[in-house]
Amino acid sequence: MILLLIPVVAIAIVLGITFGWQWVLAPLLAYALLRWSLASLRVLVTDAKHLAGDAVAAAPVASDERTLFWCEECGTEVLLLVRGTSRAPSHCGQRMHERTEISNSG
Ligand SMILES: [Zn+2]
């Protein structure tokens, strides 16, 4: 890899001195932008797959149990019908606590 890099750097220096540095810096900048764009798109696709997996795993199941989340700070209680992720929702700047109740109607 180093043996390949030395001639490339030498050619870049010769091109830069002969024709101007824009002929060396522009392709390098284009390559860096291309790599950054592809990496950003790859992260978006990876995150979307992760979220879709969570939604399928957290699909509501008919049972006698229901899960409530309550805020320790102010006492607010939340009943989530559909959970988007496995993380607990936030309230008053901190994660809410999970409590499972068993319904006696069934
Ligand atoms: Zn709160």
PDB file of C-alpha atoms and ligand atoms in Angstrom:
ATOM      1  CA  MET A   1       0.000   0.000   0.000  1.00  0.00           C
ATOM      2  CA  ILE A   2       2.872   2.356   0.892  1.00  0.00           C
ATOM      3  CA  LEU A   3       4.623   1.424  -2.377  1.00  0.00           C
ATOM      4  CA  LEU A   4       1.504   2.471  -4.305  1.00  0.00           C
ATOM      5  CA  LEU A   5       1.141   5.688  -2.311  1.00  0.00           C
ATOM      6  CA  ILE A   6       4.630   7.052  -3.057  1.00  0.00           C
ATOM      7  CA  PRO A   7       4.210   7.316  -6.878  1.00  0.00           C
ATOM      8  CA  VAL A   8       0.688   8.751  -6.469  1.00  0.00           C
ATOM      9  CA  VAL A   9       1.973  11.485  -4.147  1.00  0.00           C
ATOM     10  CA  ALA A  10       4.888  12.189  -6.512  1.00  0.00           C
ATOM     11  CA  ILE A  11       2.525  12.502  -9.498  1.00  0.00           C
ATOM     12  CA  ALA A  12       0.224  14.769  -7.452  1.00  0.00           C
ATOM     13  CA  ILE A  13       3.156  17.046  -6.544  1.00  0.00           C
ATOM     14  CA  VAL A  14       4.311  17.215 -10.167  1.00  0.00           C
ATOM     15  CA  LEU A  15       0.748  17.976 -11.363  1.00  0.00           C
ATOM     16  CA  GLY A  16       0.320  20.595  -8.653  1.00  0.00           C
ATOM     17  CA  ILE A  17       3.546  22.400  -9.511  1.00  0.00           C
ATOM     18  CA  THR A  18       3.045  22.134 -13.283  1.00  0.00           C
ATOM     19  CA  PHE A  19      -0.663  22.852 -13.783  1.00  0.00           C
ATOM     20  CA  GLY A  20      -1.769  24.380 -10.480  1.00  0.00           C
ATOM     21  CA  TRP A  21      -2.945  22.888  -7.193  1.00  0.00           C
ATOM     22  CA  GLN A  22      -6.636  22.978  -8.138  1.00  0.00           C
ATOM     23  CA  TRP A  23      -6.033  19.872 -10.307  1.00  0.00           C
ATOM     24  CA  VAL A  24      -4.840  17.999  -7.221  1.00  0.00           C
ATOM     25  CA  LEU A  25      -7.141  19.412  -4.544  1.00  0.00           C
ATOM     26  CA  ALA A  26     -10.410  19.267  -6.538  1.00  0.00           C
ATOM     27  CA  PRO A  27     -10.324  15.478  -7.105  1.00  0.00           C
ATOM     28  CA  LEU A  28      -9.313  14.939  -3.469  1.00  0.00           C
ATOM     29  CA  LEU A  29     -12.213  17.111  -2.290  1.00  0.00           C
ATOM     30  CA  ALA A  30     -14.632  15.322  -4.644  1.00  0.00           C
ATOM     31  CA  TYR A  31     -13.441  11.939  -3.351  1.00  0.00           C
ATOM     32  CA  ALA A  32     -13.838  13.052   0.271  1.00  0.00           C
ATOM     33  CA  LEU A  33     -17.363  14.377  -0.402  1.00  0.00           C
ATOM     34  CA  LEU A  34     -18.325  11.157  -2.187  1.00  0.00           C
ATOM     35  CA  ARG A  35     -17.079   9.012   0.717  1.00  0.00           C
ATOM     36  CA  TRP A  36     -18.867  11.233   3.259  1.00  0.00           C
ATOM     37  CA  SER A  37     -22.153  11.152   1.301  1.00  0.00           C
ATOM     38  CA  LEU A  38     -22.107   7.371   0.906  1.00  0.00           C
ATOM     39  CA  ALA A  39     -21.302   6.901   4.602  1.00  0.00           C
ATOM     40  CA  SER A  40     -24.199   9.188   5.574  1.00  0.00           C
ATOM     41  CA  LEU A  41     -26.631   7.287   3.368  1.00  0.00           C
ATOM     42  CA  ARG A  42     -25.358   3.987   4.753  1.00  0.00           C
ATOM     43  CA  VAL A  43     -26.025   5.193   8.321  1.00  0.00           C
ATOM     44  CA  LEU A  44     -29.564   6.242   7.374  1.00  0.00           C
ATOM     45  CA  VAL A  45     -30.317   2.829   5.857  1.00  0.00           C
ATOM     46  CA  THR A  46     -28.817   1.024   8.862  1.00  0.00           C
ATOM     47  CA  ASP A  47     -30.848   3.123  11.336  1.00  0.00           C
ATOM     48  CA  ALA A  48     -34.065   2.587   9.358  1.00  0.00           C
ATOM     49  CA  LYS A  49     -33.540  -1.188   9.451  1.00  0.00           C
ATOM     50  CA  HIS A  50     -32.904  -1.001  13.203  1.00  0.00           C
ATOM     51  CA  LEU A  51     -36.139   0.985  13.792  1.00  0.00           C
ATOM     52  CA  ALA A  52     -38.206  -1.363  11.638  1.00  0.00           C
ATOM     53  CA  GLY A  53     -36.888  -4.333  13.629  1.00  0.00           C
ATOM     54  CA  ASP A  54     -37.875  -2.660  16.900  1.00  0.00           C
ATOM     55  CA  ALA A  55     -41.394  -1.864  15.642  1.00  0.00           C
ATOM     56  CA  VAL A  56     -41.991  -5.467  14.639  1.00  0.00           C
ATOM     57  CA  ALA A  57     -40.647  -6.761  17.941  1.00  0.00           C
ATOM     58  CA  ALA A  58     -42.793  -4.321  19.943  1.00  0.00           C
ATOM     59  CA  ALA A  59     -46.048  -5.064  18.141  1.00  0.00           C
ATOM     60  CA  PRO A  60     -48.996  -5.121  20.555  1.00  0.00           C
ATOM     61  CA  VAL A  61     -50.020  -8.562  21.745  1.00  0.00           C
ATOM     62  CA  ALA A  62     -53.533  -9.219  23.004  1.00  0.00           C
ATOM     63  CA  SER A  63     -53.215 -10.133  26.674  1.00  0.00           C
ATOM     64  CA  ASP A  64     -54.539  -9.228  30.100  1.00  0.00           C
ATOM     65  CA  GLU A  65     -51.448  -7.178  30.817  1.00  0.00           C
ATOM     66  CA  ARG A  66     -50.912  -3.530  30.036  1.00  0.00           C
ATOM     67  CA  THR A  67     -47.754  -1.537  30.510  1.00  0.00           C
ATOM     68  CA  LEU A  68     -47.818   1.933  32.039  1.00  0.00           C
ATOM     69  CA  PHE A  69     -44.966   4.397  32.278  1.00  0.00           C
ATOM     70  CA  TRP A  70     -44.810   6.845  35.173  1.00  0.00           C
ATOM     71  CA  CYS A  71     -42.679   9.871  35.844  1.00  0.00           C
ATOM     72  CA  GLU A  72     -40.923   9.870  39.200  1.00  0.00           C
ATOM     73  CA  GLU A  73     -40.569  13.661  39.132  1.00  0.00           C
ATOM     74  CA  CYS A  74     -44.189  14.809  38.606  1.00  0.00           C
ATOM     75  CA  GLY A  75     -46.283  11.626  38.809  1.00  0.00           C
ATOM     76  CA  THR A  76     -47.539  11.655  35.220  1.00  0.00           C
ATOM     77  CA  GLU A  77     -48.664   8.250  33.955  1.00  0.00           C
ATOM     78  CA  VAL A  78     -48.704   7.250  30.285  1.00  0.00           C
ATOM     79  CA  LEU A  79     -50.325   4.233  28.662  1.00  0.00           C
ATOM     80  CA  LEU A  80     -48.655   3.449  25.346  1.00  0.00           C
ATOM     81  CA  LEU A  81     -50.865   1.637  22.864  1.00  0.00           C
ATOM     82  CA  VAL A  82     -48.025   1.045  20.383  1.00  0.00           C
ATOM     83  CA  ARG A  83     -44.379   1.183  21.342  1.00  0.00           C
ATOM     84  CA  GLY A  84     -42.115   2.558  18.634  1.00  0.00           C
ATOM     85  CA  THR A  85     -38.886   1.466  20.306  1.00  0.00           C
ATOM     86  CA  SER A  86     -37.861  -0.630  23.252  1.00  0.00           C
ATOM     87  CA  ARG A  87     -36.716   2.475  25.178  1.00  0.00           C
ATOM     88  CA  ALA A  88     -38.972   4.032  27.774  1.00  0.00           C
ATOM     89  CA  PRO A  89     -40.399   7.484  26.954  1.00  0.00           C
ATOM     90  CA  SER A  90     -38.977  10.582  28.655  1.00  0.00           C
ATOM     91  CA  HIS A  91     -40.713  13.098  30.919  1.00  0.00           C
ATOM     92  CA  CYS A  92     -39.277  15.947  33.013  1.00  0.00           C
ATOM     93  CA  GLY A  93     -35.923  15.322  31.365  1.00  0.00           C
ATOM     94  CA  GLN A  94     -35.503  11.722  32.469  1.00  0.00           C
ATOM     95  CA  ARG A  95     -36.633   8.240  31.464  1.00  0.00           C
ATOM     96  CA  MET A  96     -40.018   7.134  32.778  1.00  0.00           C
ATOM     97  CA  HIS A  97     -40.352   3.989  34.908  1.00  0.00           C
ATOM     98  CA  GLU A  98     -42.188   0.981  33.527  1.00  0.00           C
ATOM     99  CA  ARG A  99     -45.021  -0.736  35.434  1.00  0.00           C
ATOM    100  CA  THR A 100     -47.002  -3.723  34.204  1.00  0.00           C
ATOM    101  CA  GLU A 101     -50.600  -4.106  35.390  1.00  0.00           C
ATOM    102  CA  ILE A 102     -52.800  -7.170  35.046  1.00  0.00           C
ATOM    103  CA  SER A 103     -56.391  -6.432  34.035  1.00  0.00           C
ATOM    104  CA  ASN A 104     -59.121  -8.214  36.042  1.00  0.00           C
ATOM    105  CA  SER A 105     -61.778  -7.831  33.321  1.00  0.00           C
ATOM    106  CA  GLY A 106     -60.764 -11.036  31.533  1.00  0.00           C
TER     107      GLY A 106
HETATM  108 ZN    ZN B   1     -42.722  14.392  34.639  1.00  0.00          ZN
END
